[in-house]
Coordinates of C-alpha atoms in Angstrom, one line a residue:
Chain A
M203 CA -25.8 -17.0 1.5
S204 CA -22.9 -19.2 0.9
E205 CA -20.6 -16.6 1.8
I206 CA -21.8 -16.5 5.3
A207 CA -20.9 -19.8 6.0
A208 CA -17.5 -19.6 4.0
P209 CA -14.5 -20.6 6.2
S210 CA -12.6 -17.8 7.7
G211 CA -9.2 -19.0 7.0
F212 CA -7.2 -19.2 3.8
T213 CA -5.2 -22.2 2.4
L214 CA -1.7 -22.1 1.6
R215 CA -2.5 -22.0 -2.1
Q216 CA -4.5 -18.7 -1.7
Y217 CA -1.8 -17.2 0.3
L218 CA 0.5 -18.0 -2.7
I219 CA -1.9 -16.5 -5.2
C220 CA -2.0 -13.4 -3.2
L221 CA 1.7 -13.2 -2.8
S222 CA 2.3 -14.0 -6.5
G223 CA -0.6 -11.2 -7.3
V224 CA 1.2 -8.4 -5.2
V225 CA 4.6 -9.4 -6.9
W226 CA 2.6 -9.5 -10.6
R227 CA 1.3 -6.0 -9.9
E228 CA 4.4 -4.6 -8.8
G229 CA 6.4 -6.3 -12.0
L230 CA 3.6 -4.7 -14.1
R231 CA 3.8 -1.3 -12.7
F232 CA 7.7 -1.4 -13.1
L233 CA 7.6 -2.4 -16.9
H234 CA 5.2 0.2 -17.4
Q235 CA 7.2 2.9 -15.9
R236 CA 10.3 2.4 -18.2
E237 CA 11.9 5.7 -17.0
R238 CA 12.0 4.3 -13.5
F239 CA 14.0 1.4 -14.9
V240 CA 16.3 3.7 -16.7
S241 CA 17.0 5.8 -14.1
A242 CA 17.5 3.2 -11.7
L243 CA 20.4 2.1 -14.2
V244 CA 21.7 5.3 -15.0
R245 CA 22.4 6.4 -11.5
P246 CA 24.9 3.8 -10.5
L247 CA 26.7 3.7 -14.1
V248 CA 27.4 7.3 -13.8
W249 CA 29.0 6.6 -10.4
L250 CA 30.9 4.0 -12.2
F251 CA 31.9 5.5 -15.4
I252 CA 32.3 8.9 -14.4
F253 CA 32.9 9.2 -10.6
A254 CA 35.1 6.1 -10.4
A255 CA 37.1 6.9 -13.4
G256 CA 37.8 10.3 -12.0
F257 CA 38.6 9.2 -8.6
R258 CA 40.6 6.3 -9.5
Q259 CA 43.9 8.0 -9.2
V260 CA 43.2 9.8 -6.1
L261 CA 41.3 7.2 -3.8
G262 CA 43.6 4.0 -3.7
V263 CA 42.3 0.9 -2.1
S264 CA 44.7 -1.3 -0.2
I265 CA 44.3 -5.1 0.1
I266 CA 41.3 -5.6 2.5
P267 CA 39.1 -8.6 2.5
P268 CA 37.6 -10.2 0.6
Y269 CA 39.8 -8.9 -1.9
E270 CA 43.2 -10.8 -2.1
T271 CA 45.1 -8.3 -4.5
Y272 CA 44.9 -4.6 -5.1
V273 CA 41.8 -4.0 -7.0
L274 CA 40.5 -1.0 -9.3
Y275 CA 38.6 1.7 -7.4
E276 CA 35.7 0.6 -10.1
V277 CA 35.8 -2.8 -8.7
Y278 CA 35.9 -1.6 -5.1
I279 CA 32.5 0.7 -5.5
A280 CA 30.7 -2.0 -7.3
P281 CA 29.0 -3.5 -4.5
G282 CA 28.2 -0.2 -2.9
L283 CA 26.4 0.6 -6.2
M284 CA 24.7 -2.4 -6.2
A285 CA 23.3 -1.7 -2.6
M286 CA 22.7 1.9 -3.8
I287 CA 20.3 0.4 -6.4
Q288 CA 18.4 -1.2 -3.6
L289 CA 18.5 1.7 -1.2
F290 CA 16.9 3.8 -4.0
N291 CA 14.5 1.0 -4.9
G292 CA 13.6 0.7 -1.1
M293 CA 12.8 4.4 -0.9
Q294 CA 11.2 4.5 -4.4
S295 CA 8.9 1.6 -3.1
S296 CA 8.0 3.7 0.0
L297 CA 7.3 6.7 -2.1
S298 CA 4.8 4.7 -4.2
M299 CA 3.4 3.6 -0.8
V300 CA 2.9 7.1 0.2
Y301 CA 1.6 8.2 -3.1
D302 CA -0.6 5.1 -3.1
R303 CA -2.1 6.0 0.3
E304 CA -2.7 9.5 -0.8
M305 CA -4.3 8.3 -4.0
G306 CA -6.4 5.6 -2.2
N307 CA -4.7 2.5 -3.9
M308 CA -3.1 1.6 -0.6
R309 CA -6.4 1.1 0.6
T310 CA -7.2 -1.7 -1.8
L311 CA -4.4 -3.8 -0.3
L312 CA -5.0 -3.1 3.3
V313 CA -8.6 -4.2 3.0
S314 CA -7.8 -7.5 1.9
P315 CA -8.6 -10.3 4.2
F316 CA -5.2 -11.5 4.5
P317 CA -3.3 -10.8 7.7
R318 CA -1.9 -7.4 7.5
W319 CA 1.7 -8.5 8.1
F320 CA 1.5 -11.0 5.2
L321 CA 0.3 -8.1 3.0
L322 CA 3.0 -5.7 3.9
G323 CA 5.5 -8.7 3.5
S324 CA 4.1 -9.4 0.0
K325 CA 4.7 -6.1 -1.0
L326 CA 8.2 -5.9 0.4
L327 CA 9.2 -8.7 -1.3
A328 CA 7.9 -7.5 -4.7
G329 CA 9.9 -4.6 -4.1
V330 CA 13.0 -6.8 -3.5
A331 CA 12.5 -8.9 -6.5
V332 CA 12.3 -5.6 -8.6
S333 CA 15.4 -4.5 -7.0
I334 CA 17.3 -7.8 -7.9
L335 CA 16.3 -7.6 -11.3
Q336 CA 17.9 -3.9 -11.4
V337 CA 21.2 -5.1 -9.8
Y338 CA 21.5 -7.8 -12.4
A339 CA 20.9 -5.5 -15.2
F340 CA 23.5 -3.3 -13.8
L341 CA 26.1 -6.3 -13.4
L342 CA 25.4 -7.3 -16.9
I343 CA 26.5 -3.6 -18.0
A344 CA 29.3 -3.6 -15.5
Y345 CA 30.7 -7.0 -16.9
F346 CA 31.6 -5.4 -20.4
W347 CA 33.5 -2.7 -17.8
E348 CA 35.5 -5.7 -16.5
I349 CA 33.6 -5.8 -13.4
E350 CA 33.0 -9.3 -12.4
P351 CA 33.4 -11.8 -9.7
P352 CA 36.4 -14.1 -9.5
S353 CA 34.3 -16.8 -10.8
K354 CA 30.7 -17.2 -12.3
W355 CA 29.5 -18.5 -9.0
G356 CA 29.8 -15.0 -7.6
Y357 CA 26.6 -13.9 -9.4
V358 CA 24.8 -16.8 -7.7
T359 CA 26.2 -16.3 -4.1
V360 CA 25.6 -12.6 -4.3
L361 CA 22.0 -13.4 -4.8
P362 CA 20.9 -14.1 -0.9
A363 CA 22.9 -11.2 0.1
L364 CA 21.0 -9.0 -2.3
A365 CA 17.7 -10.5 -1.2
L366 CA 18.8 -9.7 2.6
S367 CA 19.8 -6.3 2.0
G368 CA 17.0 -5.7 0.0
L369 CA 14.5 -6.9 2.5
M370 CA 16.2 -4.6 5.0
L371 CA 16.3 -1.4 2.8
G372 CA 12.6 -2.1 1.9
A373 CA 11.6 -2.6 5.2
L374 CA 13.3 0.7 6.3
G375 CA 11.5 2.4 3.4
M376 CA 8.0 0.7 4.4
L377 CA 8.6 2.1 8.1
L378 CA 9.6 5.6 6.7
S379 CA 6.3 5.6 4.6
S380 CA 4.0 4.6 7.5
L381 CA 5.7 8.0 9.3
I382 CA 5.1 10.2 6.3
K383 CA 1.6 12.0 6.2
Q384 CA 2.2 13.8 2.7
L385 CA 4.0 13.1 -0.4
E386 CA 5.5 16.6 -0.1
N387 CA 7.6 15.5 3.0
F388 CA 9.1 12.7 1.6
A389 CA 11.8 14.9 -0.2
G390 CA 12.9 15.9 2.9
V391 CA 13.2 12.4 4.3
M392 CA 15.1 11.5 0.8
N393 CA 17.7 14.1 1.9
F394 CA 17.9 12.9 5.6
V395 CA 18.1 9.2 4.7
I396 CA 19.4 8.4 1.4
F397 CA 22.4 10.6 1.2
P398 CA 23.7 10.2 5.0
M399 CA 23.1 6.6 4.8
F400 CA 25.1 6.3 1.4
F401 CA 27.9 8.7 1.9
A402 CA 28.5 7.5 5.8
S403 CA 29.1 3.8 4.7
S404 CA 31.8 1.8 3.1
A405 CA 30.3 2.2 -0.2
L406 CA 32.7 4.6 -1.8
Y407 CA 35.8 4.4 0.6
P408 CA 36.9 1.6 2.9
L409 CA 36.3 2.4 6.6
W410 CA 40.0 2.6 7.7
R411 CA 40.3 5.6 5.4
V412 CA 37.4 7.3 7.4
K413 CA 38.9 6.3 10.7
E414 CA 42.2 8.1 9.8
S415 CA 40.4 11.4 9.2
S416 CA 37.5 11.3 11.5
P417 CA 37.2 8.6 14.3
W418 CA 33.5 9.6 15.1
L419 CA 32.5 9.4 11.6
Y420 CA 34.1 6.0 11.5
Y421 CA 31.6 4.9 14.5
V422 CA 28.5 6.5 12.7
C423 CA 29.6 4.5 9.3
E424 CA 29.9 1.4 11.8
V425 CA 26.5 1.7 12.9
N426 CA 25.0 2.6 9.7
P427 CA 22.9 -0.4 8.3
F428 CA 23.8 0.5 4.8
T429 CA 27.7 -0.2 5.6
H430 CA 26.9 -3.8 6.4
A431 CA 24.4 -4.2 3.4
V432 CA 27.3 -3.0 1.4
E433 CA 30.0 -5.4 3.2
L434 CA 27.5 -8.4 3.1
I435 CA 27.1 -7.7 -0.8
R436 CA 30.9 -7.4 -1.3
F437 CA 31.9 -10.6 0.4
A438 CA 28.9 -12.4 -1.4
F439 CA 30.2 -11.3 -4.7
Y440 CA 33.5 -12.9 -3.8
E441 CA 31.9 -16.0 -2.6
K442 CA 32.7 -15.4 1.1
V443 CA 30.3 -14.6 4.0
A444 CA 30.9 -11.4 6.3
W445 CA 29.4 -13.0 9.5
T446 CA 29.3 -9.8 11.5
S447 CA 27.5 -7.8 8.6
L448 CA 25.1 -10.9 8.1
A449 CA 24.1 -10.8 11.8
I450 CA 23.8 -7.0 11.7
V451 CA 21.8 -7.0 8.5
F452 CA 19.6 -9.8 9.8
A453 CA 18.9 -7.6 13.1
Y454 CA 18.2 -4.3 11.5
T455 CA 15.9 -6.2 9.2
S456 CA 14.0 -7.8 11.8
A457 CA 13.6 -4.5 13.7
F458 CA 12.8 -2.5 10.6
L459 CA 10.0 -5.0 9.6
V460 CA 8.6 -5.4 13.1
A461 CA 8.3 -1.6 13.4
A462 CA 6.8 -1.3 9.9
I463 CA 4.3 -3.8 10.6
L464 CA 3.5 -2.1 14.1
A465 CA 3.2 1.0 12.4
Y466 CA 0.6 -0.2 9.7
D467 CA -1.2 -1.8 12.4
P468 CA -4.8 -0.4 12.6
A469 CA -4.8 -0.4 16.6
R470 CA -1.4 0.7 17.1
G471 CA -0.1 2.2 14.0
M472 CA 0.7 6.0 12.9
L473 CA -2.1 6.0 10.4
M474 CA -4.5 5.8 13.1
R475 CA -2.8 8.6 15.3
R476 CA -3.0 10.8 12.5
G477 CA -6.0 10.2 11.0
G478 CA -5.1 8.3 7.9
Chain B
M99 CA -31.3 -12.7 10.8
T100 CA -27.7 -11.6 11.5
P101 CA -27.3 -7.9 10.4
A102 CA -24.8 -7.2 7.4
L103 CA -23.2 -4.8 9.4
T104 CA -23.7 -4.0 12.9
I105 CA -22.0 -0.6 14.6
K106 CA -22.4 -0.7 18.4
E107 CA -21.3 2.5 20.2
V108 CA -18.5 3.2 18.3
S109 CA -16.5 6.4 19.2
H110 CA -13.4 7.6 17.6
S111 CA -11.2 11.0 17.8
Y112 CA -7.9 12.1 16.5
G113 CA -6.0 13.5 19.4
P114 CA -8.6 16.0 21.1
R115 CA -10.9 16.1 18.2
K116 CA -13.9 13.8 18.5
A117 CA -14.8 12.5 14.9
L118 CA -17.4 9.8 16.0
D119 CA -19.4 10.0 19.3
D120 CA -21.4 6.8 20.2
V121 CA -22.4 5.8 16.9
S122 CA -24.7 2.7 16.7
F123 CA -26.8 1.3 13.8
S124 CA -27.2 -1.9 11.8
V125 CA -27.5 -2.4 8.0
P126 CA -29.6 -5.5 7.4
P127 CA -28.8 -7.9 4.3
G128 CA -30.6 -7.0 1.1
S129 CA -31.4 -3.4 2.1
F130 CA -30.1 -0.1 0.9
T131 CA -29.0 2.1 3.8
V132 CA -28.1 5.7 3.2
L133 CA -25.7 7.3 5.7
L134 CA -26.2 10.8 5.2
G135 CA -24.0 13.7 6.4
L136 CA -22.4 17.0 5.4
N137 CA -18.8 17.0 4.7
G138 CA -16.9 16.2 7.9
A139 CA -19.7 14.7 9.5
G140 CA -17.5 11.5 10.2
K141 CA -18.6 9.3 7.2
S142 CA -15.3 8.9 5.8
T143 CA -14.0 8.1 9.4
L144 CA -16.6 5.4 10.1
F145 CA -15.7 3.6 6.6
S146 CA -12.0 3.8 7.8
L147 CA -13.0 1.9 11.0
I148 CA -15.3 -0.6 9.1
T149 CA -12.6 -1.5 6.5
R150 CA -10.1 -1.6 9.6
L151 CA -7.7 0.8 8.2
Y152 CA -7.6 1.9 11.7
A153 CA -9.4 0.7 14.8
A154 CA -12.1 2.2 16.8
R155 CA -11.0 3.5 20.1
H156 CA -14.4 2.5 21.6
G157 CA -17.1 0.1 20.4
E158 CA -17.6 -2.8 18.3
I159 CA -18.1 -3.3 14.6
E160 CA -19.3 -6.6 13.1
I161 CA -19.8 -7.9 9.6
F162 CA -22.3 -10.6 9.3
G163 CA -21.5 -11.3 13.2
H164 CA -17.7 -11.2 12.7
N165 CA -15.8 -8.6 14.7
I166 CA -13.5 -6.4 12.6
M167 CA -10.8 -6.3 15.3
R168 CA -11.2 -10.1 16.5
E169 CA -11.8 -11.8 13.2
P170 CA -10.7 -9.3 10.3
G171 CA -10.2 -12.1 7.9
A172 CA -13.7 -13.5 8.3
A173 CA -15.1 -9.9 8.3
L174 CA -13.2 -8.4 5.3
R175 CA -14.0 -11.4 3.1
R176 CA -17.7 -10.6 3.3
L177 CA -17.0 -6.9 2.4
G178 CA -16.5 -5.0 -0.7
V179 CA -15.7 -1.4 -0.7
V180 CA -15.7 1.6 -3.3
F181 CA -13.7 4.5 -1.5
Q182 CA -14.5 8.1 -2.2
A183 CA -10.9 8.6 -3.7
R184 CA -10.4 6.6 -7.0
T185 CA -8.3 3.5 -6.2
L186 CA -7.8 2.1 -9.5
D187 CA -4.2 1.7 -10.6
L188 CA -4.2 3.9 -13.7
E189 CA -1.1 2.2 -15.3
L190 CA -2.9 -1.0 -15.4
S191 CA -5.5 -2.3 -17.6
V192 CA -9.2 -2.7 -16.5
M193 CA -8.8 -6.6 -16.3
Q194 CA -5.3 -6.3 -14.6
N195 CA -6.8 -4.4 -12.0
L196 CA -9.6 -6.9 -11.5
V197 CA -7.0 -9.6 -11.3
Y198 CA -4.9 -8.1 -9.0
H199 CA -8.0 -7.3 -6.6
A200 CA -9.2 -11.0 -6.9
A201 CA -5.7 -12.2 -5.8
L202 CA -6.0 -10.1 -2.8
H203 CA -8.9 -12.4 -2.0
G204 CA -7.0 -15.4 -2.9
I205 CA -8.8 -16.0 -6.2
G206 CA -6.4 -17.6 -8.9
P207 CA -6.0 -15.6 -12.3
I208 CA -8.2 -18.1 -14.3
E209 CA -11.1 -18.0 -12.1
A210 CA -10.3 -14.1 -11.7
R211 CA -10.7 -13.5 -15.5
R212 CA -14.0 -15.6 -15.5
L213 CA -15.4 -13.5 -12.7
A214 CA -14.1 -10.2 -14.2
H215 CA -15.8 -10.6 -17.3
A216 CA -19.1 -11.3 -15.7
A217 CA -18.5 -8.2 -13.5
L218 CA -17.8 -6.1 -16.4
A219 CA -20.4 -7.3 -18.5
R220 CA -22.8 -6.5 -15.6
A221 CA -21.5 -3.2 -15.3
G222 CA -22.0 -2.7 -18.9
L223 CA -18.1 -2.6 -19.7
A224 CA -17.4 -5.8 -21.2
D225 CA -15.7 -4.2 -24.3
R226 CA -13.2 -2.2 -21.8
A227 CA -11.4 -4.8 -20.2
K228 CA -8.3 -4.3 -22.1
D229 CA -8.2 -0.7 -21.8
K230 CA -5.9 1.1 -19.4
A231 CA -7.9 2.5 -16.3
R232 CA -6.6 6.0 -17.2
A233 CA -8.6 5.9 -20.6
L234 CA -12.0 5.6 -18.8
S235 CA -14.4 8.5 -17.9
G236 CA -15.0 9.2 -14.2
G237 CA -18.4 7.2 -14.5
Q238 CA -16.8 4.2 -16.1
M239 CA -14.2 4.2 -13.3
R240 CA -16.6 4.1 -10.8
R241 CA -18.5 1.1 -12.3
V242 CA -14.9 -0.8 -12.8
E243 CA -14.6 0.0 -8.9
I244 CA -18.0 -1.5 -8.2
A245 CA -17.2 -4.6 -10.5
R246 CA -14.1 -4.8 -8.6
A247 CA -15.7 -4.5 -5.3
L248 CA -18.1 -7.2 -6.2
L249 CA -15.4 -9.7 -7.8
H250 CA -15.1 -11.8 -4.4
E251 CA -18.8 -11.9 -4.1
P252 CA -19.2 -10.0 -0.7
R253 CA -22.6 -9.8 1.0
L254 CA -22.0 -6.1 2.1
L255 CA -21.0 -3.4 -0.1
L256 CA -19.7 0.1 1.0
L257 CA -19.7 2.9 -1.0
D258 CA -18.3 6.3 0.3
E259 CA -19.5 9.3 -1.7
A260 CA -19.3 7.1 -4.8
T261 CA -21.1 9.6 -7.2
V262 CA -18.9 12.4 -6.2
G263 CA -17.6 14.1 -9.5
L264 CA -19.8 12.5 -11.7
D265 CA -22.2 14.0 -14.2
I266 CA -25.9 13.7 -13.7
K267 CA -26.6 10.5 -16.1
A268 CA -23.5 8.8 -14.6
R269 CA -24.7 9.4 -11.0
A270 CA -28.0 8.1 -11.8
D271 CA -26.8 5.1 -13.7
L272 CA -24.6 4.1 -10.9
L273 CA -27.1 4.7 -8.2
A274 CA -29.8 2.4 -10.4
L275 CA -26.9 -0.3 -10.6
V276 CA -26.2 -0.4 -7.0
R277 CA -30.1 -0.6 -6.6
E278 CA -30.5 -3.5 -8.8
L279 CA -27.5 -5.4 -7.0
V280 CA -29.4 -5.1 -3.9
Q281 CA -32.4 -6.6 -5.5
E282 CA -30.6 -9.4 -7.2
K283 CA -28.1 -10.4 -5.2
R284 CA -29.5 -9.6 -1.7
L285 CA -26.6 -7.3 -1.0
G286 CA -26.5 -5.1 2.1
V287 CA -25.3 -1.8 1.0
L288 CA -24.1 1.3 3.0
W289 CA -24.2 4.2 0.9
A290 CA -22.7 7.3 2.4
T291 CA -23.6 10.6 0.7
H292 CA -24.3 14.2 1.2
L293 CA -26.6 14.2 -1.9
I294 CA -30.5 14.2 -0.7
D295 CA -31.5 13.5 -4.3
E296 CA -29.9 10.2 -4.0
I297 CA -32.4 8.9 -1.1
A298 CA -35.6 7.0 -2.0
D299 CA -38.7 6.8 0.4
D300 CA -38.0 3.3 1.2
D301 CA -34.4 3.5 1.8
Q302 CA -33.0 2.9 5.5
V303 CA -31.3 6.6 6.3
V304 CA -28.8 7.0 9.0
I305 CA -28.3 10.8 9.7
L306 CA -24.8 11.6 10.8
H307 CA -23.9 15.0 12.1
Q308 CA -20.8 16.0 13.8
G309 CA -19.8 12.6 14.6
R310 CA -23.2 11.3 16.1
V311 CA -26.2 9.7 15.0
L312 CA -29.3 11.9 15.1
A313 CA -31.7 9.6 13.2
T314 CA -32.2 5.9 12.0
D315 CA -35.2 5.0 10.1
R316 CA -36.8 4.7 6.7
A317 CA -36.7 8.0 4.8
Q318 CA -40.4 8.2 4.6
A319 CA -40.9 7.8 8.5
I320 CA -38.1 10.5 9.3
I321 CA -40.2 13.0 7.0
V322 CA -43.6 12.1 8.8
E323 CA -41.9 12.4 12.1
Q324 CA -40.4 15.7 11.2
A325 CA -43.8 17.0 9.5
A326 CA -41.2 17.6 6.9
A327 CA -42.1 18.2 3.1
N328 CA -39.1 15.9 1.9
I329 CA -36.1 14.2 3.3
G330 CA -34.0 17.7 2.6
D331 CA -36.3 19.5 5.1
A332 CA -36.3 16.8 7.5
F333 CA -32.5 16.8 7.5
T334 CA -32.3 20.4 8.0
H335 CA -34.8 20.2 10.8
I336 CA -32.9 17.5 12.7
T337 CA -29.3 18.8 12.2
G338 CA -30.7 22.7 12.9
A339 CA -32.2 21.4 16.1
A340 CA -29.1 19.5 17.2
Q341 CA -26.9 22.7 16.3
E342 CA -29.2 24.9 18.4
K343 CA -29.1 22.4 21.4
L344 CA -25.1 22.3 20.9
S345 CA -25.1 26.1 20.8
A346 CA -27.3 26.6 24.1

């Protein structure tokens, strides 16, 4: 009966074991799903090699921070495509949570004795780690397309920006997964979340251009968290800090995370109201 | 002796629909307790509340004296669960599934592998550790799920309709395995089922019908009390009477 007398709390080492176990499992799943990795890379590369090449002459980009000279359109959209990888990964991760919940796998996570906020946070960090790997794989290919930061340090300075934007988009995905009852409903959410977030942002065109054609759309873009994730990454890639975007991404991350944790809380969450 | 599981006046509803109504019973350590009810009786809802998937709107649930809402960590670390739906990750190997589960209980990979080998040997699947979970039969998957549920050495094991979809031999083997575990490890087991033939005369039986507990006793005692030929007949008497009362 030693278990009955077992201590209730966990040590820091046990928390780390749990976290690394969740990250390890997510990594294994990612490695086993090669098509997921390929499609995660193909998507931004299509935008880079085809869309950007086609629109290079049409969509001129003036000198705007962080750029100090004229840049090619491919260079301009690269940070947006990095954020796009993370956006799709965040949604893919939430899709897998809906799938796991329907198939029951999610229950094995949620009946762990570790605090639920920690379990969800671990799952979130695992998704972010995978998304960062995808972004660096994209940057490796983009390097041969002459898309690179001003110095090699840009590859380092962009990492915290990717981590924060990945957390924000992953937390949003997690929140969405708690609101979706069935897998079939997810396709609609993808259309209503991914595409509006991506297109109503500075990923493909500078916001001053949007403002010229539609002021109200400009304001929509301004409050879109994805815009600020893109700008955070853009500046960080150029070894600079977009302070306003940093603050906004941080605020959105906190809000999405708290909402997701509350949504998965057994006493308050959406799961309870819907009966699983 | 502290019960392995205590359910006290638990009620739960989804919107206006009442799924559980004032449910109370307990599972002693080292006992095999059958939660018997038809589909829709509230068994899975009760399991979701015991495992803290969501919270009971009314009542208390304790695992070895630890309240599931106030001390979830202490309660859940003493609990092993086999859900009705298959919960193995089919993309991973059997061993990887077990090591992942161990990590969710704070057990490191080296210790996890040692425990996993022992648990798989106990489940008769020692040679399948490296196989992908999707390569297993339904019965083997269930055995792996039981091995996984026992990996962190819980004192209470919940199994929700664990034999659904299995053939006769796999069902019998699984049931025998769990009964052996009760004897050998002094586990408290709550076995939810709608299959009468899984109940032995000595088993503690809780009859759950339309969210309410209609009887709690040894199977043999319920049969005698209902003057029935077997537990199946007794169940029919009890639920039929309850239905008539409800209709009246």
